[in-house]
């Protein structure tokens, strides 16, 4: 396996696996045993690898010959930490910001249903709260069902091709919502949107993994979801203006909202087709040079740094090329990988305590007497709090190298608020209810942390592709459950629904603590076996083992 050189870090040979020390190590692995059982580092900072077999077998991690970056692979290549930092900043600017823009487009079309509700959409379509619940359930079911097929298409066609196709397709359906005529057409549009948008998020995570190391990914994903919540702020202002078109050409304001925001998404999707490069070594444009130019974004040395730093962090990324499809057997292997089940269980339920109030925020504000335009503006503080919490807790998880216990904060935050909502008197001030709702919607959003854990703990590019989709499917299944907790016969205080949310929140405490203990136990057991082997035994194991990804003895789970 190729890892950064040990020659620049002789004093680090006794570092524990989870060391947080800052070390500078670049270049290739040596065949000495000085780096065994200590973390690999890329550049300067706490960028540990998931494998502890550094220094064993100089070229165990050589990529397959069809790998798109094979011409830049060099186990002897060295670079300076400052060079790497500069390139990462460049990737942030070129790749991450555009991915955030695409996610903005997704959320614009996925969440504007909330603003449409504030403009009496349900009454105009002769629908009630339960009809809305059914429509959203259909959306999430279709979204869930499309996750794996979308991942298969993305891996075969390349996310740089498939993502823009998704965006343009759903923008057409989103715009056509302007012509909704009732319950059936609402259900049909929600189904189509779910089918087309499903898989978009794991498709983008797969794409980002081509450019970032496992330790860099969670921070970038946090900005991914910052753009998601920023959409709520921007769309609130957009809705404030667009809904004033009510009555223009005989159309309700919510119809204009769907039509105009759908068109905006379509424009971003078309631009993405020309903008997105297939990989770090394929940024030159052969057809249209307005975005990437005929020479691309990176020179040869920069490409070598990008390819080798990625492979030294995770050699499995070189096991396939970026246009290679996945098989059903690979899917089955991912499904039966029980080491990932704790994460899937958490994905199923961790968002449920906050989701109903998030989905019903505008409806609740209207029921409290706020007008259409006040309602949309009053959702902004919740979005701002959401963003601040997202960035803060993602930073804390990386700063202290702690994931599941930081994730537990989402439930610690929600539980007292849910209890307060449940026992709040029916004649309480609307502003009191608004404050509680805002705090629940602006909860610690640890999705980026969990997605990063999923990607890292999957251990191989084959299982990572499916694992990301399976985790997201669990999240969507949780959304289906949450969408049906608040029922029409329980409104406006939803006492029964709040009791259910409190129970699920307590259940989540057990899941987060249990997952932490499980992965710590597995790592401790493997560490005992690994330390009991001498260097020759480790070499033989790496050369002969049929274990792959997170099944290898030298693999350590993130927790």
CSV table of C-alpha atoms in Angstrom, one decimal, residues 38 40 58 77 136 154-155 174 232 236 259 317-318 332 340 359 386 407 423 448-449 486 491 493 546:
chain,number,residue,atom,x,y,z
A,38,UNK,CA,0.7,4.8,13.3
A,40,UNK,CA,-0.6,8.2,7.8
A,58,UNK,CA,5.7,-0.6,-1.0
A,77,UNK,CA,6.3,11.1,-5.7
A,136,UNK,CA,-45.1,13.8,0.5
A,154,UNK,CA,-24.0,7.4,-12.0
A,155,UNK,CA,-21.2,4.9,-11.6
A,174,UNK,CA,-41.0,21.1,-11.1
A,232,UNK,CA,-34.4,28.2,2.6
A,236,UNK,CA,-38.0,32.8,1.4
A,259,UNK,CA,-42.8,27.8,-12.8
A,317,UNK,CA,-10.3,4.4,-4.9
A,318,UNK,CA,-7.9,3.0,-7.5
A,332,UNK,CA,-25.6,-7.9,-2.1
A,340,UNK,CA,-22.5,-0.7,8.4
A,359,UNK,CA,-42.4,20.1,7.3
A,386,UNK,CA,-29.5,25.6,11.3
A,407,UNK,CA,-24.1,13.2,16.7
A,423,UNK,CA,-46.9,20.3,27.5
A,448,UNK,CA,-22.6,15.7,7.0
A,449,UNK,CA,-20.9,13.8,9.9
A,486,UNK,CA,-48.7,14.6,12.5
A,491,UNK,CA,-54.2,19.1,14.9
A,493,UNK,CA,-51.5,20.9,18.9
A,546,UNK,CA,-9.2,-12.2,0.4
